C-alpha cells in the first residue's frame, strides 16, 4: 500500500450522503465548505469521485486553484479531457488538471492537459453539450475545487456563462463546488448581484472525530513500530483544531524523528506554519510598513509617532509620510502579529 493511501481516512458514508442529493429532485448543485487543509480535496479525489464512478457516473474534476491566471481555459480543458476519456470507453472517466494524479481508481493516470488545446473563445455550454453526448445518457458530475478563486468581479462574465451552462443542463449535470474561503463563497453565491446568487445549496464539510484518531494511531503504530496511547493522539488532534492536513504532517514528522511524541510533533508543525505565514505577510508589506517593521524588530521600544520619524521615512521611501500614516501602518502590523 502506498504511503498516502495508508494515511488517508476513507469517508465512504459521507460520499454516499452527498451523492444522494440529486435524488431529492429539487437540488442540482451543492457547495462544500471547509477551511484549507481540512481534507476536502482528498475526500473529493479518494472517496467522492470513486463513489460516483461506482454509480456509473461520468465525473469531471477541475482545480481552479491550480490555474488562477486563466480559469476559462482551465474549465474548457477539463471538459474536453473528460469528453475524450468518455469517448475512449475506458472504465474510469475522471480528470485532474495540472498534477500527476496517482489515485487508486485511475491507476496513476497522468491527466495533464495542454493549456493551448482548447480555443480561447470556445463556449462552456458547447463543451458541456459535447460531453453530454459522449456520456450517452449517464449522469455527469462536475466538480470545481476552490471555486472562490473565480468569485471576484473580473470573472463575473465567466461565472455567468458557467451558471447558464449548468442551469440549462440540470437534468444531465450535477454540479459540486468546493471552497476554503467562507467570505469568498458568500461573495460568489450570496452576493445579491453575483451570477451564482442562490444557485447552489451550501453544505458544511464535517470534522472527523474519534474514528479518525483511532485510524491515525494505527498508522503511527504500523509505521514506527511503537505503540502510542490513543489519548496522546487525541490530544495532538485537538491541538490541530481538527485539521487532518496538519495532523498528518505532524505524524510524518514524528515518524522521521523517533524521539518526538504526538503533541511535540504537532507543535513543531504549527510553529513552522506560523513562521511561513509571517514570512508571507512580510513579503506583502508596503514600503512604509516594511521600513517600520525593520525598525521595530531592531528596536521594539522605538518612538515612531513623531514628525522627525515621518520626515526620515519620507526620505527613505521617496513619498510623503505623515504621523497618522505611521500609526495606521503600525496597527496593520499588529493585526498580523508582526510587531
Coordinates of C-alpha atoms in Angstrom, one line a residue:
X1 CA 0.0 0.0 0.0
X2 CA 1.3 3.4 -0.9
X3 CA 2.2 5.8 1.9
X4 CA -0.5 8.3 1.1
X5 CA -3.1 5.5 0.8
X6 CA -2.1 4.3 4.3
X7 CA -2.7 7.7 5.9
X8 CA -5.9 8.5 4.0
X9 CA -9.0 8.0 6.2
X10 CA -11.9 6.9 3.9
X11 CA -15.3 8.6 4.4
X12 CA -17.5 6.5 2.2
X13 CA -20.6 7.2 4.2
X14 CA -20.2 10.9 3.7
X15 CA -19.6 10.4 0.0
X16 CA -22.8 8.4 -0.3
X17 CA -24.7 11.1 1.6
X18 CA -23.5 13.8 -0.7
X19 CA -24.3 11.7 -3.8
X20 CA -27.8 11.2 -2.7
X21 CA -28.5 14.9 -3.1
X22 CA -29.6 14.7 -6.8
X23 CA -32.1 12.0 -5.8
X24 CA -34.0 14.7 -3.8
X25 CA -35.0 16.2 -7.1
X26 CA -35.0 19.9 -6.2
X27 CA -31.3 20.3 -5.9
X28 CA -28.9 20.1 -8.8
X29 CA -25.9 21.8 -7.3
X30 CA -24.1 21.9 -3.9
X31 CA -21.3 23.9 -2.3
X32 CA -19.0 22.1 0.1
X33 CA -17.2 24.5 2.5
X34 CA -14.3 23.9 4.9
X35 CA -11.2 25.9 5.7
X36 CA -7.9 24.8 3.9
X37 CA -6.3 21.6 5.0
X38 CA -9.5 20.1 6.3
X39 CA -9.3 17.3 3.8
X40 CA -11.8 18.4 1.2
X41 CA -9.7 17.6 -1.9
X42 CA -8.5 14.3 -0.5
X43 CA -12.1 13.4 0.2
X44 CA -13.2 14.5 -3.3
X45 CA -10.5 12.6 -5.1
X46 CA -10.3 9.5 -3.0
X47 CA -13.9 9.0 -1.8
X48 CA -16.4 11.1 -3.6
X49 CA -15.4 10.7 -7.2
X50 CA -14.7 6.9 -6.9
X51 CA -18.2 6.6 -5.4
X52 CA -19.6 8.4 -8.4
X53 CA -17.7 6.1 -10.7
X54 CA -19.2 3.1 -9.0
X55 CA -22.6 4.6 -9.7
X56 CA -21.6 4.7 -13.4
X57 CA -21.5 8.5 -13.4
X58 CA -19.0 10.5 -15.5
X59 CA -17.1 12.8 -13.2
X60 CA -15.1 15.9 -14.2
X61 CA -12.7 17.4 -11.7
X62 CA -11.0 20.8 -12.1
X63 CA -8.9 22.6 -9.6
X64 CA -9.4 26.4 -10.1
X65 CA -6.6 27.0 -7.6
X66 CA -4.0 25.5 -10.0
X67 CA -4.6 27.8 -13.0
X68 CA -5.7 31.1 -11.5
X69 CA -4.4 33.1 -14.4
X70 CA -6.8 31.6 -17.0
X71 CA -9.9 29.9 -15.4
X72 CA -11.7 29.8 -18.7
X73 CA -9.0 27.6 -20.3
X74 CA -8.9 25.5 -17.2
X75 CA -12.6 24.8 -17.3
X76 CA -12.7 24.2 -21.0
X77 CA -9.7 21.9 -20.9
X78 CA -11.2 19.9 -18.1
X79 CA -14.4 19.4 -20.1
X80 CA -12.5 18.5 -23.2
X81 CA -10.4 16.0 -21.4
X82 CA -13.4 14.4 -19.8
X83 CA -15.1 14.1 -23.1
X84 CA -12.1 12.3 -24.6
X85 CA -12.0 9.9 -21.8
X86 CA -15.7 9.2 -22.1
X87 CA -15.3 8.6 -25.8
X88 CA -12.3 6.2 -25.2
X89 CA -14.7 3.8 -23.4
X90 CA -12.2 3.4 -20.5
X91 CA -13.7 2.1 -17.3
X92 CA -12.7 5.2 -15.3
X93 CA -13.6 8.7 -16.5
X94 CA -12.1 11.4 -14.4
X95 CA -9.8 14.4 -14.9
X96 CA -7.5 16.3 -12.6
X97 CA -5.7 19.2 -14.1
X98 CA -2.1 20.2 -13.6
X99 CA -0.9 17.3 -11.5
X100 CA 0.1 13.7 -12.0
X101 CA -2.9 12.1 -10.2
X102 CA -1.7 8.9 -8.6
X103 CA -5.1 7.7 -7.3
X104 CA -6.3 4.2 -6.7
X105 CA -9.3 4.5 -9.0
X106 CA -7.3 5.7 -12.1
X107 CA -4.2 3.8 -11.6
X108 CA -1.7 6.6 -11.7
X109 CA -3.2 8.3 -14.8
X110 CA -1.3 11.5 -15.8
X111 CA -4.2 13.8 -16.6
X112 CA -2.3 16.9 -17.5
X113 CA -3.9 18.9 -20.3
X114 CA -2.2 21.2 -22.8
X115 CA -3.3 24.7 -21.9
X116 CA -3.4 25.6 -25.6
X117 CA -5.6 22.7 -26.5
X118 CA -9.0 24.5 -26.3
X119 CA -9.8 27.6 -28.4
X120 CA -9.9 30.6 -26.0
X121 CA -13.2 31.7 -27.5
X122 CA -14.9 28.3 -27.1
X123 CA -18.1 28.4 -25.2
X124 CA -18.6 26.4 -21.9
X125 CA -22.1 25.4 -22.9
X126 CA -20.9 23.9 -26.2
X127 CA -18.2 22.0 -24.3
X128 CA -20.9 20.6 -21.9
X129 CA -23.0 19.6 -24.9
X130 CA -20.2 17.5 -26.4
X131 CA -19.5 15.9 -23.1
X132 CA -23.2 15.1 -22.5
X133 CA -23.3 13.4 -26.0
X134 CA -20.2 11.4 -25.2
X135 CA -21.6 10.3 -21.8
X136 CA -24.6 8.7 -23.6
X137 CA -27.2 9.3 -21.0
X138 CA -25.1 8.8 -18.0
X139 CA -25.2 11.3 -15.1
X140 CA -22.3 13.8 -15.3
X141 CA -20.8 15.2 -12.0
X142 CA -18.9 18.4 -12.5
X143 CA -16.6 19.2 -9.6
X144 CA -15.0 22.6 -9.3
X145 CA -12.5 22.8 -6.5
X146 CA -11.6 26.1 -4.7
X147 CA -14.3 27.9 -6.8
X148 CA -14.0 31.1 -4.8
X149 CA -10.9 31.9 -6.9
X150 CA -13.3 33.0 -9.7
X151 CA -15.7 34.7 -7.3
X152 CA -14.3 38.1 -8.0
X153 CA -16.0 40.8 -10.2
X154 CA -13.5 40.5 -13.0
X155 CA -14.7 36.9 -13.6
X156 CA -18.4 37.7 -13.4
X157 CA -19.0 37.2 -17.1
X158 CA -17.2 33.8 -17.0
X159 CA -19.2 32.8 -13.9
X160 CA -22.4 33.9 -15.6
X161 CA -21.6 31.8 -18.6
X162 CA -20.9 28.8 -16.4
X163 CA -24.1 29.3 -14.4
X164 CA -26.1 29.4 -17.6
X165 CA -24.4 26.2 -18.9
X166 CA -25.2 24.4 -15.7
X167 CA -28.7 25.9 -15.2
X168 CA -29.9 24.7 -18.6
X169 CA -28.4 21.2 -18.2
X170 CA -29.6 20.3 -14.7
X171 CA -31.1 17.0 -15.8
X172 CA -27.7 15.8 -17.1
X173 CA -25.2 17.6 -14.9
X174 CA -24.9 17.6 -11.1
X175 CA -22.5 20.4 -10.1
X176 CA -20.4 20.3 -7.0
X177 CA -18.3 23.3 -5.8
X178 CA -15.8 23.4 -3.0
X179 CA -14.2 26.3 -1.3
X180 CA -12.0 27.2 1.7
X181 CA -12.9 30.9 2.0
X182 CA -16.3 31.5 3.6
X183 CA -16.2 35.1 2.6
X184 CA -15.2 34.2 -0.9
X185 CA -18.1 31.7 -1.3
X186 CA -20.5 34.2 0.2
X187 CA -19.4 36.8 -2.4
X188 CA -20.0 34.3 -5.1
X189 CA -23.2 32.6 -4.0
X190 CA -24.9 35.1 -1.7
X191 CA -24.0 38.5 -3.1
X192 CA -27.2 39.9 -4.5
X193 CA -25.9 40.7 -8.0
X194 CA -23.4 37.8 -8.3
X195 CA -24.1 35.4 -11.2
X196 CA -24.3 32.4 -8.9
X197 CA -26.6 34.0 -6.5
X198 CA -28.6 31.3 -4.6
X199 CA -27.7 28.8 -7.3
X200 CA -26.3 26.0 -5.0
X201 CA -27.2 24.6 -1.6
X202 CA -24.3 25.0 0.8
X203 CA -23.1 22.1 2.9
X204 CA -20.5 22.3 5.6
X205 CA -17.8 19.7 5.5
X206 CA -18.0 17.9 8.9
X207 CA -14.9 17.5 11.0
X208 CA -13.6 14.0 11.6
X209 CA -13.8 12.5 15.1
X210 CA -12.7 9.6 17.2
X211 CA -12.6 7.2 14.3
X212 CA -10.0 9.3 12.6
X213 CA -8.0 9.5 15.8
X214 CA -8.0 5.7 16.0
X215 CA -7.0 5.5 12.3
X216 CA -4.0 7.8 12.9
X217 CA -2.9 5.8 15.9
X218 CA -3.0 2.6 13.9
X219 CA -0.9 4.3 11.1
X220 CA 1.6 5.6 13.6
X221 CA 1.9 2.2 15.3
X222 CA 2.4 0.5 12.0
X223 CA 4.9 2.9 10.5
X224 CA 7.1 3.4 13.6
X225 CA 6.9 0.1 15.4
X226 CA 6.0 1.9 18.5
X227 CA 2.7 1.7 20.5
X228 CA 1.1 5.1 21.1
X229 CA -1.6 5.9 23.6
X230 CA -4.9 6.7 22.0
X231 CA -5.3 9.6 24.4
X232 CA -2.0 11.1 23.3
X233 CA -3.0 11.0 19.7
X234 CA -6.3 12.6 20.7
X235 CA -4.7 15.5 22.5
X236 CA -2.5 16.1 19.5
X237 CA -5.6 16.1 17.2
X238 CA -7.2 18.7 19.4
X239 CA -4.2 20.9 19.1
X240 CA -4.7 20.9 15.3
X241 CA -8.2 22.2 15.6
X242 CA -9.3 19.0 13.9
X243 CA -7.3 19.7 10.8
X244 CA -6.2 16.5 9.1
X245 CA -3.6 18.1 6.9
X246 CA -1.7 19.4 9.9
X247 CA -2.2 16.2 11.8
X248 CA -0.7 14.0 9.1
X249 CA 2.2 16.4 8.6
X250 CA 2.9 16.2 12.3
X251 CA 2.7 12.4 12.4
X252 CA 5.0 12.2 9.4
X253 CA 7.5 14.4 11.3
X254 CA 7.2 12.1 14.2
X255 CA 7.8 9.0 12.1
X256 CA 11.2 10.5 11.0
X257 CA 12.0 11.8 14.5
X258 CA 11.9 8.9 16.8
X259 CA 12.3 10.8 20.0
X260 CA 9.3 13.1 19.4
X261 CA 5.8 12.5 20.7
X262 CA 2.5 13.4 19.0
X263 CA 1.9 16.7 20.8
X264 CA 5.5 17.8 20.3
X265 CA 5.2 17.0 16.6
X266 CA 2.0 19.0 16.2
X267 CA 3.5 22.0 18.0
X268 CA 6.6 21.8 15.6
X269 CA 4.3 21.8 12.6
X270 CA 2.2 24.7 13.9
X271 CA 5.4 26.7 14.6
X272 CA 6.5 26.1 11.0
X273 CA 3.1 27.2 9.7
X274 CA 3.3 30.4 11.8
X275 CA 6.8 31.1 10.5
X276 CA 5.7 30.6 6.9
X277 CA 2.7 32.8 7.4
X278 CA 4.8 35.5 9.0
X279 CA 7.3 35.3 6.0
X280 CA 4.4 35.6 3.6
X281 CA 2.9 38.5 5.4
X282 CA 6.3 40.3 5.5
X283 CA 6.7 39.8 1.7
X284 CA 3.4 41.6 1.1
X285 CA 4.1 44.6 3.2
X286 CA 4.1 48.1 1.7
X287 CA 7.3 50.0 1.6
X288 CA 6.2 52.1 4.6
X289 CA 5.2 49.0 6.6
X290 CA 8.5 47.3 5.8
X291 CA 10.5 50.2 7.0
X292 CA 8.5 50.4 10.2
X293 CA 8.7 46.6 10.7
X294 CA 12.5 46.6 10.3
X295 CA 12.9 49.5 12.8
X296 CA 10.7 47.8 15.4
X297 CA 12.4 44.4 15.0
X298 CA 15.7 46.1 15.7
X299 CA 14.4 48.3 18.5
X300 CA 10.9 47.3 19.8
X301 CA 10.8 50.4 22.0
X302 CA 11.5 52.9 19.2
X303 CA 9.3 56.0 19.3
X304 CA 7.6 56.0 15.9
X305 CA 4.8 58.5 16.1
X306 CA 6.9 61.7 15.7
X307 CA 7.3 64.3 12.9
X308 CA 11.0 63.5 12.8
X309 CA 10.4 59.8 12.1
X310 CA 7.8 60.8 9.5
X311 CA 10.4 63.0 7.7
X312 CA 13.0 60.3 7.9
X313 CA 10.6 57.8 6.3
X314 CA 9.6 60.3 3.7
X315 CA 13.2 60.4 2.6
X316 CA 13.7 56.6 2.8
X317 CA 10.7 55.6 0.7
X318 CA 10.6 58.7 -1.6
X319 CA 7.0 59.5 -0.8
X320 CA 5.3 61.8 1.7
X321 CA 4.7 60.1 5.1
X322 CA 2.5 61.5 7.9
X323 CA 2.3 60.6 11.6
X324 CA -1.3 59.2 11.1
X325 CA 0.0 57.1 8.2
X326 CA 2.7 55.6 10.5
X327 CA 0.0 54.9 13.1
X328 CA -2.1 53.1 10.5
X329 CA 0.9 51.1 9.4
X330 CA 1.7 50.0 12.9
X331 CA -1.9 48.9 13.5
X332 CA -1.8 46.8 10.4
X333 CA 1.5 45.2 11.5
X334 CA 0.0 44.4 14.9
X335 CA -3.1 42.9 13.3
X336 CA -0.8 40.4 11.5
X337 CA 1.1 39.8 14.8
X338 CA 4.3 41.1 13.2
X339 CA 5.1 43.6 16.0

